[in-house]
Structure formats: C-alpha cells, structure tokens
mmCIF file of C-alpha atoms and ligand atoms in Angstrom:
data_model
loop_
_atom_site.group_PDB
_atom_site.id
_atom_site.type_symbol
_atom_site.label_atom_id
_atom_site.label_comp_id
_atom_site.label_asym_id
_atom_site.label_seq_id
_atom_site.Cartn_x
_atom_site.Cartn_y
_atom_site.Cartn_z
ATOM 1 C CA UNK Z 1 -28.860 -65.229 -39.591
ATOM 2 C CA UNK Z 2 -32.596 -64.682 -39.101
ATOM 3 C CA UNK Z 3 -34.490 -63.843 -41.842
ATOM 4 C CA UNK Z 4 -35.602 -60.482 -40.377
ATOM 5 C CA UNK Z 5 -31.952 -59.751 -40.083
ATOM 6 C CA UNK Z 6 -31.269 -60.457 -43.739
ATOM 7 C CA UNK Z 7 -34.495 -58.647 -44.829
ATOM 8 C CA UNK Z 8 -33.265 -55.287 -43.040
ATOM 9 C CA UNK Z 9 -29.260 -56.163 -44.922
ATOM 10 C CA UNK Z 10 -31.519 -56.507 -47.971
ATOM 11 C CA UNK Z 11 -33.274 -53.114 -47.180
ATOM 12 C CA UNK Z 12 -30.382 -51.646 -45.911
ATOM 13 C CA UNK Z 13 -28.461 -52.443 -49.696
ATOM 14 C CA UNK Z 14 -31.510 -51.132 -51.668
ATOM 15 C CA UNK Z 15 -31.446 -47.920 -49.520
ATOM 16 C CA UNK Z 16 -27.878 -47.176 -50.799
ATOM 17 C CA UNK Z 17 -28.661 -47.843 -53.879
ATOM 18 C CA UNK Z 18 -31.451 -45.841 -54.660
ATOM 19 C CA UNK Z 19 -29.797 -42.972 -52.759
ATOM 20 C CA UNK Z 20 -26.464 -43.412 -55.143
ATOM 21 C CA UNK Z 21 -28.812 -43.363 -58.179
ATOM 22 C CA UNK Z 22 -30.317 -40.115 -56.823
ATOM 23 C CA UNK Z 23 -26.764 -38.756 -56.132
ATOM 24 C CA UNK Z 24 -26.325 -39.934 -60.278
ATOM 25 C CA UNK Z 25 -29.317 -37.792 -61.030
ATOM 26 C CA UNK Z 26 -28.746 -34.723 -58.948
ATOM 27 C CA UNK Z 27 -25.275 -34.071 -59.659
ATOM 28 C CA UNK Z 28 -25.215 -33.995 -63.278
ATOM 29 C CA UNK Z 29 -28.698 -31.742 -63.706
ATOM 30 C CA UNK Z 30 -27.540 -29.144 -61.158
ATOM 31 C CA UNK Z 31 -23.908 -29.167 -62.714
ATOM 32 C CA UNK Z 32 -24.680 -29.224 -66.254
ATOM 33 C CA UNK Z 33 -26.870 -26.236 -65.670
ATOM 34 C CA UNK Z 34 -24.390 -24.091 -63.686
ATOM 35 C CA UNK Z 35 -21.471 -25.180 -66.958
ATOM 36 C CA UNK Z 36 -24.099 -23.959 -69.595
ATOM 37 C CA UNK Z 37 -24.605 -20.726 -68.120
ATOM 38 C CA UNK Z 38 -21.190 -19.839 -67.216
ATOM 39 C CA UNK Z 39 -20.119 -20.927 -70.469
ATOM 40 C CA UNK Z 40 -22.684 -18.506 -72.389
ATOM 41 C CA UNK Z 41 -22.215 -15.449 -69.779
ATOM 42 C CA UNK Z 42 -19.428 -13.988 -71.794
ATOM 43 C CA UNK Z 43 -21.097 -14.246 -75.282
ATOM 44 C CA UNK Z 44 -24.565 -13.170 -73.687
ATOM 45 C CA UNK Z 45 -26.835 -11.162 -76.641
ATOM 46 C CA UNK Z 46 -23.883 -11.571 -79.025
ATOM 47 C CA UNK Z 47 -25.150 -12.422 -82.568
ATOM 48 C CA UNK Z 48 -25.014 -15.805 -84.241
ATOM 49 C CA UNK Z 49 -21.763 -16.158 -85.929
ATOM 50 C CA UNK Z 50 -20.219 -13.198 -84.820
ATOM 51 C CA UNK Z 51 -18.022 -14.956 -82.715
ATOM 52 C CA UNK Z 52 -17.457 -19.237 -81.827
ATOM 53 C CA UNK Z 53 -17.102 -20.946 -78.319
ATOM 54 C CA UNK Z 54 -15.151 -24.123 -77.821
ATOM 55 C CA UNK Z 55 -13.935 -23.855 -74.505
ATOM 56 C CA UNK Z 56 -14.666 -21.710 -70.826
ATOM 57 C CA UNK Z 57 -13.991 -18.286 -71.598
ATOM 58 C CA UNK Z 58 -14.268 -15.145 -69.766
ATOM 59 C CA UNK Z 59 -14.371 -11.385 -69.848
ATOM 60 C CA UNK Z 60 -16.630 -10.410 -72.915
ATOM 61 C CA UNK Z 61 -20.183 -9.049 -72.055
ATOM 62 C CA UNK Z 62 -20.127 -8.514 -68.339
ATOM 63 C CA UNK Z 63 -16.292 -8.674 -68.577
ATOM 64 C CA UNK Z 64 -16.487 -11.077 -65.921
ATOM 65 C CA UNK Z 65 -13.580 -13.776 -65.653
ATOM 66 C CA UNK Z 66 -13.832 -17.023 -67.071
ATOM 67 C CA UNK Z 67 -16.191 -19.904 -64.892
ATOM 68 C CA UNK Z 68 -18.387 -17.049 -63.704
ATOM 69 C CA UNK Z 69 -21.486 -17.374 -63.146
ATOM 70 C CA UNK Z 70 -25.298 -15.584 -63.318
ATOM 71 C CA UNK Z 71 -28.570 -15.012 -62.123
ATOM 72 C CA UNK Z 72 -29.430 -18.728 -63.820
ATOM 73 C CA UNK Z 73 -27.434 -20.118 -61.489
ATOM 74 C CA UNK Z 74 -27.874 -17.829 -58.395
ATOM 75 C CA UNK Z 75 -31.997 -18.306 -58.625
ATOM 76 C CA UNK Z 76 -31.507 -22.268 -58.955
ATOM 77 C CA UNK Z 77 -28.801 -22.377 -55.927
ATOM 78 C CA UNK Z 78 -31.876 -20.400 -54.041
ATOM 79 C CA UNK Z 79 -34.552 -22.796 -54.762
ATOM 80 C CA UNK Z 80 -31.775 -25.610 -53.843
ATOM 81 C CA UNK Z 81 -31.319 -24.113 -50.475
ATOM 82 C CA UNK Z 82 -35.062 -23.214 -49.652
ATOM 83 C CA UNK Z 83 -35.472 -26.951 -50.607
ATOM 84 C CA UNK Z 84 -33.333 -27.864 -47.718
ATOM 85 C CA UNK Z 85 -34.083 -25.759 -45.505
ATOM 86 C CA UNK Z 86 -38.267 -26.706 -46.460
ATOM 87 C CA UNK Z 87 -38.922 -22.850 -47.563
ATOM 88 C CA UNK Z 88 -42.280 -21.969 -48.568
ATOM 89 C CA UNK Z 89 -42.548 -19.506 -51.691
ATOM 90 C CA UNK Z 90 -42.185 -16.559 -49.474
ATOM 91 C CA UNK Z 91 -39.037 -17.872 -48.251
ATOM 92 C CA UNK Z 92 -37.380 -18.069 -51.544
ATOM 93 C CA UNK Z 93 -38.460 -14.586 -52.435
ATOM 94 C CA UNK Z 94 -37.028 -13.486 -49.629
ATOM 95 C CA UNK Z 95 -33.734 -14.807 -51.233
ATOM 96 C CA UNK Z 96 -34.257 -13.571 -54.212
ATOM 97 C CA UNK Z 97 -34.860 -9.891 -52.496
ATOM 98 C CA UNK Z 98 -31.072 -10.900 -50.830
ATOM 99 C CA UNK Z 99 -29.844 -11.854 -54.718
ATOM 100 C CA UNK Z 100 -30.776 -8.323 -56.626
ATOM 101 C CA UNK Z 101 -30.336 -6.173 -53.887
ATOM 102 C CA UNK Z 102 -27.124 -7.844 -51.766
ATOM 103 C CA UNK Z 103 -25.333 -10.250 -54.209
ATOM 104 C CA UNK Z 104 -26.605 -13.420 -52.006
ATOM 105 C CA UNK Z 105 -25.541 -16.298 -53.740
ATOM 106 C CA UNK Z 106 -23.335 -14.518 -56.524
ATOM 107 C CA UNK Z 107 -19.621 -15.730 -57.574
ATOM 108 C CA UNK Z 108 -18.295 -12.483 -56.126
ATOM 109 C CA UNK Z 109 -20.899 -10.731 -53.617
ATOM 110 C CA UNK Z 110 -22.102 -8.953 -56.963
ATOM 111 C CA UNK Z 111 -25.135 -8.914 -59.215
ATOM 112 C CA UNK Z 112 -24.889 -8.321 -62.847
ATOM 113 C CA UNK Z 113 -27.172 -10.032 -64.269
ATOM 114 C CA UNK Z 114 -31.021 -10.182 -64.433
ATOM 115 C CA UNK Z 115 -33.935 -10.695 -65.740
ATOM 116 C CA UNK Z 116 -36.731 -7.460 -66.040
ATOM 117 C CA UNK Z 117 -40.147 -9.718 -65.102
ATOM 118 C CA UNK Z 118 -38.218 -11.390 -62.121
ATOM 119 C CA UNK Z 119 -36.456 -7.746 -61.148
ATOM 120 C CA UNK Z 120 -40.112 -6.228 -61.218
ATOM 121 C CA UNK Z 121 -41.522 -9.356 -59.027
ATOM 122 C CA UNK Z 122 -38.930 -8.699 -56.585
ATOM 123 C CA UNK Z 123 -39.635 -4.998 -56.258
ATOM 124 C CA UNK Z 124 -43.652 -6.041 -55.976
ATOM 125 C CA UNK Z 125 -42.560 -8.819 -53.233
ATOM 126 C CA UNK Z 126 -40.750 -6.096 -51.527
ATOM 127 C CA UNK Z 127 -44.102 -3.744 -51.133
ATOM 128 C CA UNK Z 128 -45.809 -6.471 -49.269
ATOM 129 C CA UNK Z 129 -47.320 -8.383 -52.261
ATOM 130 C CA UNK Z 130 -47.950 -12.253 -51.755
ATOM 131 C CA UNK Z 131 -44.923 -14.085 -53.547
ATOM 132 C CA UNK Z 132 -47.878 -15.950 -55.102
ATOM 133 C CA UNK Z 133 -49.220 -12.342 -56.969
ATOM 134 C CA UNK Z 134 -45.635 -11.099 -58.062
ATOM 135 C CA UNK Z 135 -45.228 -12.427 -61.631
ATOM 136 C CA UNK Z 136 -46.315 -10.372 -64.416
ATOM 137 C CA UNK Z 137 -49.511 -11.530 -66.356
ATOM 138 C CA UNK Z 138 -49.056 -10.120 -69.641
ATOM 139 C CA UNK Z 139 -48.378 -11.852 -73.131
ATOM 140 C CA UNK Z 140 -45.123 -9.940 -73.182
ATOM 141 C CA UNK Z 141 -43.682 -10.997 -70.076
ATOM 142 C CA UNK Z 142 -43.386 -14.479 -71.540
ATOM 143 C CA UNK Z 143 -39.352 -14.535 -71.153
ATOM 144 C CA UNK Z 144 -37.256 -17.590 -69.806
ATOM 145 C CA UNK Z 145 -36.903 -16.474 -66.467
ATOM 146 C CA UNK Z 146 -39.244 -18.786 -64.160
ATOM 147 C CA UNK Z 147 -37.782 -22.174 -66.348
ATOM 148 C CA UNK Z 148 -33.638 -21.045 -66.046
ATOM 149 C CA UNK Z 149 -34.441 -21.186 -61.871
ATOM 150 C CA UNK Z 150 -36.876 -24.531 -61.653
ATOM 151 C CA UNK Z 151 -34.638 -27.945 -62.446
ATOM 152 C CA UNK Z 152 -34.418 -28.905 -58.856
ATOM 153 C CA UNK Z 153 -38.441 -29.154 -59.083
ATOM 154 C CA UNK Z 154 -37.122 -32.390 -60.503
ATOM 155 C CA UNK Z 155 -36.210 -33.891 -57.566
ATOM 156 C CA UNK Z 156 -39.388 -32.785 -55.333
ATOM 157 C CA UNK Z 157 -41.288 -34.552 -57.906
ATOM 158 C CA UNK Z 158 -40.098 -37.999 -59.726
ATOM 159 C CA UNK Z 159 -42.087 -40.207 -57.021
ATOM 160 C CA UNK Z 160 -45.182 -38.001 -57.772
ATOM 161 C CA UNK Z 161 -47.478 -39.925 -60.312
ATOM 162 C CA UNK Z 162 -50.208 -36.948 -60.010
ATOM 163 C CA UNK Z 163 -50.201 -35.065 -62.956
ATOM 164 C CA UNK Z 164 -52.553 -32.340 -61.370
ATOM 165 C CA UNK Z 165 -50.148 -32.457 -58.536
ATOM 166 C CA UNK Z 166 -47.196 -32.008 -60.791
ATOM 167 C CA UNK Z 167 -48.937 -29.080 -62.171
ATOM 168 C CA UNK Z 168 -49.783 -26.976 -59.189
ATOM 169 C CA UNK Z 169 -46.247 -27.049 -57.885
ATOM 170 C CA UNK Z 170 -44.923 -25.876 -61.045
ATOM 171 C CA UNK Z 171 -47.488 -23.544 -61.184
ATOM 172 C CA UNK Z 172 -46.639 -22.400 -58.098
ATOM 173 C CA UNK Z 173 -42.814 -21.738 -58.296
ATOM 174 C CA UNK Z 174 -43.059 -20.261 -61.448
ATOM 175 C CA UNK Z 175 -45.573 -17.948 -61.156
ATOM 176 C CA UNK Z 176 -43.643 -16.054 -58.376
ATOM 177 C CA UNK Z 177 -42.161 -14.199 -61.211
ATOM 178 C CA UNK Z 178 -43.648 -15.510 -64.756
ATOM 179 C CA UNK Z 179 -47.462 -15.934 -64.132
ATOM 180 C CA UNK Z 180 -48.722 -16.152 -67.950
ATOM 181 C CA UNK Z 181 -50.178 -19.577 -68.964
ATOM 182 C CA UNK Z 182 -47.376 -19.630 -71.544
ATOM 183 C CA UNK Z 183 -44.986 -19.546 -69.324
ATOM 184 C CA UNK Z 184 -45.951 -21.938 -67.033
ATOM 185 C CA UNK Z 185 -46.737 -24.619 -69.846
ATOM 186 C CA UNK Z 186 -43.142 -23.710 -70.561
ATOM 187 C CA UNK Z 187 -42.125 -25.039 -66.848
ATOM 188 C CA UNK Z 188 -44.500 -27.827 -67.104
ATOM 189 C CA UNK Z 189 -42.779 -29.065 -70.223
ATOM 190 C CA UNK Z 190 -39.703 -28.847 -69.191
ATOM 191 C CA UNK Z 191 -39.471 -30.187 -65.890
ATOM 192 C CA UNK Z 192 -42.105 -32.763 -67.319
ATOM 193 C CA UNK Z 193 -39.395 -33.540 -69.351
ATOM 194 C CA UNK Z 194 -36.367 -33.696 -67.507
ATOM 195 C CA UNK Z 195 -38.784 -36.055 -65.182
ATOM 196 C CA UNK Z 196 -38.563 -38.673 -67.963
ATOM 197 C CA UNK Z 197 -35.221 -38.011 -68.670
ATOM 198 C CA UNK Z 198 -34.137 -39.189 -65.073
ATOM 199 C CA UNK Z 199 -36.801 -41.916 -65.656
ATOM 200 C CA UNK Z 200 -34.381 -43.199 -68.371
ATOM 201 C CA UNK Z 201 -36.804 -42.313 -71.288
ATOM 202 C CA UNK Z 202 -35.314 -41.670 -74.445
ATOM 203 C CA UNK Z 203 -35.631 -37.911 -75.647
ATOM 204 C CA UNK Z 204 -37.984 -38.576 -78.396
ATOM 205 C CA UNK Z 205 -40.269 -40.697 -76.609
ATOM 206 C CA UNK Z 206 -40.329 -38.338 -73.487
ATOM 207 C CA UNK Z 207 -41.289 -35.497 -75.934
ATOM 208 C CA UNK Z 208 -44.148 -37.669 -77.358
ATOM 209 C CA UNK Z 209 -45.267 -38.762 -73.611
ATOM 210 C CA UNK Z 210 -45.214 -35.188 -72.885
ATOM 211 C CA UNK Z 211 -48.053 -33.909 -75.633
ATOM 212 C CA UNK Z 212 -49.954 -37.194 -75.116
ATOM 213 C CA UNK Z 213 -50.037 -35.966 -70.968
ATOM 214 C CA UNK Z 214 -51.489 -32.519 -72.196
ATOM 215 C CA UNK Z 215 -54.043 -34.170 -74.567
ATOM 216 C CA UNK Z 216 -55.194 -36.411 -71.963
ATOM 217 C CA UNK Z 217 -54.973 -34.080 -68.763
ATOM 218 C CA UNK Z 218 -56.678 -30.793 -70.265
ATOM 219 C CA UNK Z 219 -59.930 -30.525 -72.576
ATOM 220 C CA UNK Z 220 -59.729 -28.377 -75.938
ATOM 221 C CA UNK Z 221 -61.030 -25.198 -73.967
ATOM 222 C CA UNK Z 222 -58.343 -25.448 -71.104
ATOM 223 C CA UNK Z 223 -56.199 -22.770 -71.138
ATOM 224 C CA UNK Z 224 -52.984 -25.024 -70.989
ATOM 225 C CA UNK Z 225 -53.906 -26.615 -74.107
ATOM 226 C CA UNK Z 226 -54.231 -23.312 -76.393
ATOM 227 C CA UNK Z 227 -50.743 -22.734 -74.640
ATOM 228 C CA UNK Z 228 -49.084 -25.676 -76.085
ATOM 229 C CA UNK Z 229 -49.986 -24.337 -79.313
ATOM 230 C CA UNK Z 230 -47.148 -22.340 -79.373
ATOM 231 C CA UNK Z 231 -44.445 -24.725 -78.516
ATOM 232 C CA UNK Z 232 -45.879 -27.117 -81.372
ATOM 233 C CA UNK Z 233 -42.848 -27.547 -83.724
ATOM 234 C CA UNK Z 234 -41.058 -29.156 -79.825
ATOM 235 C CA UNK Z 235 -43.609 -31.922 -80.673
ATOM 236 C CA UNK Z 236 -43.398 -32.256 -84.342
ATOM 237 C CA UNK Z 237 -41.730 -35.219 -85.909
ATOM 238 C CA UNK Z 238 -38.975 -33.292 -87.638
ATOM 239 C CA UNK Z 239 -38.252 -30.777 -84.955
ATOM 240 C CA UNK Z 240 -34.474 -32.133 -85.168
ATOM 241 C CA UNK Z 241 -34.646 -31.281 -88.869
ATOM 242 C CA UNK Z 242 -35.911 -27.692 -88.552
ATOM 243 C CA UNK Z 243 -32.590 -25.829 -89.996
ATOM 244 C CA UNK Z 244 -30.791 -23.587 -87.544
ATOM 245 C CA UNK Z 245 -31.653 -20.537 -89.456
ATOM 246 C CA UNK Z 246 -35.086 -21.482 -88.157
ATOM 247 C CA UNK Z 247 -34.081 -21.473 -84.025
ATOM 248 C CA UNK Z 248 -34.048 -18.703 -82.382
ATOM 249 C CA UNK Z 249 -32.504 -18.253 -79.152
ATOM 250 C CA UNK Z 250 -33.884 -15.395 -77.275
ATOM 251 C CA UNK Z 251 -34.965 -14.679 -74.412
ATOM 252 C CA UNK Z 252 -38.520 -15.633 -75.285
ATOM 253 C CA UNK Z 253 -39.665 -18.696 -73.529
ATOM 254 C CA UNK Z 254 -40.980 -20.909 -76.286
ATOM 255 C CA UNK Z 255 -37.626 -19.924 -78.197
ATOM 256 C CA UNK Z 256 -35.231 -20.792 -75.232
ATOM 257 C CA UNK Z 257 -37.289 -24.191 -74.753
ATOM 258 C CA UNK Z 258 -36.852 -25.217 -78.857
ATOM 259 C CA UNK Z 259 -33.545 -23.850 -79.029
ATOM 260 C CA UNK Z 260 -32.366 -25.927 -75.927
ATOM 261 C CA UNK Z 261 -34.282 -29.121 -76.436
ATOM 262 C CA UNK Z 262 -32.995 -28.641 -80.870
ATOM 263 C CA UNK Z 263 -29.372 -28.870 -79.080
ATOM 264 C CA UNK Z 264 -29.663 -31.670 -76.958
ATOM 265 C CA UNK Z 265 -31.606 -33.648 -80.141
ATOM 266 C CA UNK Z 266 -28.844 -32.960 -82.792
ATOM 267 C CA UNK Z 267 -25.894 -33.668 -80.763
ATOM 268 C CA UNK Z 268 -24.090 -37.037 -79.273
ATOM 269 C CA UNK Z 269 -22.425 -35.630 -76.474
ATOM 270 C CA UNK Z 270 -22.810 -33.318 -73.471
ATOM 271 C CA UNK Z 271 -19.811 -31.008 -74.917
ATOM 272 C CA UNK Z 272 -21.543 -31.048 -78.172
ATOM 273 C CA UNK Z 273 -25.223 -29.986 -76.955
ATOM 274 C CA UNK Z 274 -23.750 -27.178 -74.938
ATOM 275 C CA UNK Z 275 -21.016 -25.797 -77.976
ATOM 276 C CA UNK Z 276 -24.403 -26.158 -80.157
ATOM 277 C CA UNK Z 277 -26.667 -24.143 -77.653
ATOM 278 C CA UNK Z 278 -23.977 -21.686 -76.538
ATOM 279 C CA UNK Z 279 -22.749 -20.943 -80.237
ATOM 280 C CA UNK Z 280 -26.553 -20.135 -80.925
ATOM 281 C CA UNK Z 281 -26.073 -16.773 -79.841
ATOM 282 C CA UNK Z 282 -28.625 -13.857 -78.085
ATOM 283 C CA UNK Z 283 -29.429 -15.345 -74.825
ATOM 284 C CA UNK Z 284 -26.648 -17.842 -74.289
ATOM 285 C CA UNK Z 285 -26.102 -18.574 -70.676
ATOM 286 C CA UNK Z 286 -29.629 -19.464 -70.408
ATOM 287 C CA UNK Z 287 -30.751 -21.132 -73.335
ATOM 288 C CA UNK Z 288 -27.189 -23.231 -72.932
ATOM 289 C CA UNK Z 289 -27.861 -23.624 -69.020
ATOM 290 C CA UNK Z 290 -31.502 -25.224 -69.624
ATOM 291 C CA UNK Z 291 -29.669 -27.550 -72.705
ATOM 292 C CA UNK Z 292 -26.965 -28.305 -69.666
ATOM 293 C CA UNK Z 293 -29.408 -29.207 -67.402
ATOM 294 C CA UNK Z 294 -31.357 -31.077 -69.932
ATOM 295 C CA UNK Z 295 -27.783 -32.728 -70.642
ATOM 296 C CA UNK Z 296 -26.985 -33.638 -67.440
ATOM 297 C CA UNK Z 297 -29.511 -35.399 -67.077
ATOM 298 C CA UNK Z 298 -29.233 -37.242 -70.130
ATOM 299 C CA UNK Z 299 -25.157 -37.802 -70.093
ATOM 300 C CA UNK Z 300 -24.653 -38.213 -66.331
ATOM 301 C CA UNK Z 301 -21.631 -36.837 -64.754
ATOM 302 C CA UNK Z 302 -19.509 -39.028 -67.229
ATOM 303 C CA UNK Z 303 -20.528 -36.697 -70.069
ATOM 304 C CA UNK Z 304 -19.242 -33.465 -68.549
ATOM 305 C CA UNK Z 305 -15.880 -32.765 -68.794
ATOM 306 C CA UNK Z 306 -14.369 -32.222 -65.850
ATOM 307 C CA UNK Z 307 -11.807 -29.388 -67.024
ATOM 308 C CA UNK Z 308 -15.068 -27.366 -67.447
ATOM 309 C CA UNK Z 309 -16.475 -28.295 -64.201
ATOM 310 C CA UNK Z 310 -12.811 -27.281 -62.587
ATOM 311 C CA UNK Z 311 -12.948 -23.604 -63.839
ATOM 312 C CA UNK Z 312 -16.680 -22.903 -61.902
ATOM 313 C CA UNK Z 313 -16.037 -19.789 -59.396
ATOM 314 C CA UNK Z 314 -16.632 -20.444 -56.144
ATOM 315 C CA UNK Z 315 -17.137 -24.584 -56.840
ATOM 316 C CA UNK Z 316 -16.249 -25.276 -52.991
ATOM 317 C CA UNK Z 317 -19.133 -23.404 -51.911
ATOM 318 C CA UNK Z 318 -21.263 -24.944 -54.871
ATOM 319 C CA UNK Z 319 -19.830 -28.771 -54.442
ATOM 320 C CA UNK Z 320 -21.239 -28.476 -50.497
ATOM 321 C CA UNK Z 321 -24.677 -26.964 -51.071
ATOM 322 C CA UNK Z 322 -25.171 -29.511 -54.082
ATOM 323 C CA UNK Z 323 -23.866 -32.302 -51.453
ATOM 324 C CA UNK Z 324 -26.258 -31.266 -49.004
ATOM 325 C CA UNK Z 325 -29.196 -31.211 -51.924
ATOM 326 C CA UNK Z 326 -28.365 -34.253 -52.937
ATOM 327 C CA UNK Z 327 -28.528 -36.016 -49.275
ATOM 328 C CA UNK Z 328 -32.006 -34.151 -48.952
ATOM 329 C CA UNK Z 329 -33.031 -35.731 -52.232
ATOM 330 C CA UNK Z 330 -31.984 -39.645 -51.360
ATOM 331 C CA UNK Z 331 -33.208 -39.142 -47.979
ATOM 332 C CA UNK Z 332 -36.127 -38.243 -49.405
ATOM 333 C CA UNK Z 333 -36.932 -41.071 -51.537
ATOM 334 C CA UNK Z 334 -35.584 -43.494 -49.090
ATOM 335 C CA UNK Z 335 -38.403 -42.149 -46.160
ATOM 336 C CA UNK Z 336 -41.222 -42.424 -49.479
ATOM 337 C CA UNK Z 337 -39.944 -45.752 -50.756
ATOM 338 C CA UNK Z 338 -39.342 -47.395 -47.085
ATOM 339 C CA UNK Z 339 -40.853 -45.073 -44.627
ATOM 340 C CA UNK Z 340 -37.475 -44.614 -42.917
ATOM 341 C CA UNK Z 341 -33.909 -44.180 -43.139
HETATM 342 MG MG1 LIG Q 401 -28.021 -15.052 -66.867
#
C-alpha cells in the first residue's frame, strides 16, 4: 500500500472518530435537556416541598400527559432546525412566530406554554421589527428565556477559540428575545460552560476558567463585567455549600443559572441532578432542562436512563431531527479539522 493510500485510511479513521465523539456530545446535551423539561412541566410554579418527583409524571399544571413537553424544548428544536437548514436570526423568528401562534414544533400541534419577554418579541417581530431589536431591554425582563432555547450554540462553537467571537453569537441569538446585559452574560456563561464541559473539563475548573475569561476579556468599566456581579456566588468557592434554603429557582435568570449549575455540583448522577433541580420547585421544567442539558453533557448518554428517554412524546420525530443535527455537527468539524469529508 502506498503511503498516500494509508495516510487517507488514517484520515479516513480519524474522521469517524471525531464525528462519533460529536454524535457522544450532541445526543446527550439535546436529550438531557428535552428529559429535564418534560420532567418539571407537570410540577411547573409548584412550591418547594409541596409535592416530590422521582419518576416521569404527567397531568398536574398544564394537565398534560406524562413525557410532554414545552416551549424549552420547542425553541431549542427551532434553533436545531434553523441550524440545519443555515437560518439567519430572522429565520428562526419566523419559527418562533409558527411556535406561539400555530403549535410548530409542539408534542401535540398545541402551545401551552411560554414565556412573556419571548411572547412580546414575537408580537414586535411580527410588526416588522428586525429579529435583532425584539428583546426587551429592561432590568425586569431578565427571565430565563433566551438561555432554556441556546445549548445547540454549543455545537456552532467548540472549534471557535475567539472569545469576542464567542460573544457576538451569543449575543446575537439571545438578544432576539432577552437583550439586557444580564441576560446575555447569563448565555455567555452558560454555553461558555457547557463548551468546557464537552471539552472534558471538570465542573469546578470550568467554572473557575469561566470568571478568569471575563476578568481577562472585559476591563472594570465593561458592561459585562458589572453583569457578572450578580451571578457571583456561581463563582464562589463554596457555591456547592450554599444551603438549599438559599437557591431559588425562579424564573429569574441568575436564579435558574445557580439553581441548575447547585444541582449538577451536589449530585453523582444524571438522575440525581435532575430529581435535585426538578424537586426545587417554581420554574421546574426549565431550571431542570438547563441542569439536563448541563448533565448531558457531563454524564453522556450512559447517565440517562433510558426508561425516561422512552416516555418523550413524539421521540420519532425528535430522534430524526436530533440525527440530522448531529450529522450537521460532525460534518462540520470534519470540513474545519480536514477541509473535507
Ligand atoms: Mg416551559
């Protein structure tokens, strides 16, 4: 065999393998999500220890059968698609527009759940505003619903060593509905995490690389740094410590971020960090589906059971868009890493 034959086998092997270690990656993330907000949608603004999860249920606040799904999921399965199908921002809006008003992308054609700051972008995107100008600006429209929709930002991003660069596109696909600097640090932080999660970083030190990246990135004055501010106690030593009484798991950004990133730290298991985040109480699917993604990650597919993962509505549909993501993704990194497929 010449050796440029066995340096193409060689190539060929290595291509495989990086796309099964994106397939790893991808399936996991997206899954774990989808599992942490279908397991919270029943116990959704239910009060801490007014009630326990251990297992899928269903019925209970939207009276919705058990594996069902919500606007968590249906926003995140949008961005996956206009990934594919190389959407701008407009695009996905225009999805979005198809979500509230038509059911697109819904377990049963029907929408009964979401969020006020992303219902009001939708209704601005609808009068002919920009997608980039929809998201409201104020201090009060701070809630989690640009960071439930962003994971598979992820996987647009883990070959891109540009901070800056990182930045701006989380910028920009959050600020479609959320366009406060806290909430954007909020996406930053996350994805920024989940980044160093599929990097194989351990939790702690990704937190700590994550603060340090702020630090040196953005001066004293920059906005983005009086923003971290709030989410301090993420980076504090004994955030795992901080008793429960002190998490709160609303619907507040900074609160969904600690209370999701406290249940992945104080658990062992995938099960565990989702019982933990779910059983929190208030906003459950979507503190539990950023924890699942955050999980995923983490855990892998091995870590999520796969009686929960049989009881998602609709999972034929999901299993084939999530293929078809996944394929995008390795193909992807294969054309970066080797220039072709
Ligand atoms: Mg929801």
């Amino acid at each position: 065999m010449s050796g440029r034959r066995m340096t193409d086998r060689w190539n060929d092997d290595n291509k495989i393998f990086l796309g099964f270690n994106i397939k790893k990656k991808v399936l996991p993330t997206m899954y774990g999500g989808i599992i942490g907000d279908l397991m919270g949608v029943p116990v959704e603004f239910k009060k801490r220890g007014t009630f326990y999860i251990n297992d899928v249920m269903g019925y209970g606040t939207y009276n919705q059968p058990p594996g069902t799904w919500s606007d968590d999921t249906s926003l995140t399965l949008c961005l996956v698609e206009n990934i594919i199908e190389k959407g701008t921002i407009n695009s996905l809006m225009d999805k979005f527009v198809r979500y509230r008003d038509s059911g697109y992308c819904t377990p049963y054609g029907e929408t009964f759940d979401i969020g006020v700051s992303t219902s009001e972008a939708i209704s601005k995107f609808k009068n002919g505003v920009p997608a980039s100008n929809c998201g409201g600006t104020s201090e009060y429209e701070n809630g989690n619903g640009a960071i439930m929709r962003i994971s598979p930002l992820v996987f647009l991003l883990h070959n891109e060593f540009s901070f800056e660069k990182k930045v701006e596109l989380i910028k920009q696909y959050t600020e479609i509905t959320h366009s406060h600097p806290r909430a954007i640090v909020g996406s930053i932080i996350y994805v920024e995490l989940l980044l160093r999660l599929f990097h194989n970083n351990s939790l702690e030190k990704s937190i700590k690389d994550i603060s340090e990246l702020f630090y040196e990135n953005f001066n004293d004055n920059h906005i983005y740094r009086k923003e971290l501010n709030h989410y301090k106690r993420i980076f504090e030593e004994n955030f795992w410590e901080v008793p429960i009484d002190e998490i709160a798991s609303d619907g507040y950004v900074v609160h969904t971020l600690e209370a999701a990133i406290w249940s992945l730290g104080n658990t062992k298991s995938f099960k565990d960090a989702i019982l933990t985040a779910v059983n929190l109480g208030d906003d459950t699917d979507t503190v539990a589906s950023i924890t699942g993604a955050l999980a995923g990650m983490y855990y892998k597919m091995d870590g999520i059971p796969e009686e929960w993962l049989a009881k998602i509505v609709k999972k034929e549909d999901i299993d084939h868009l999530i293929e078809k993501f996944y394929e995008f993704c390795a193909n992807k990194a294969i054309v970066e890493e080797y220039g072709n497929i």
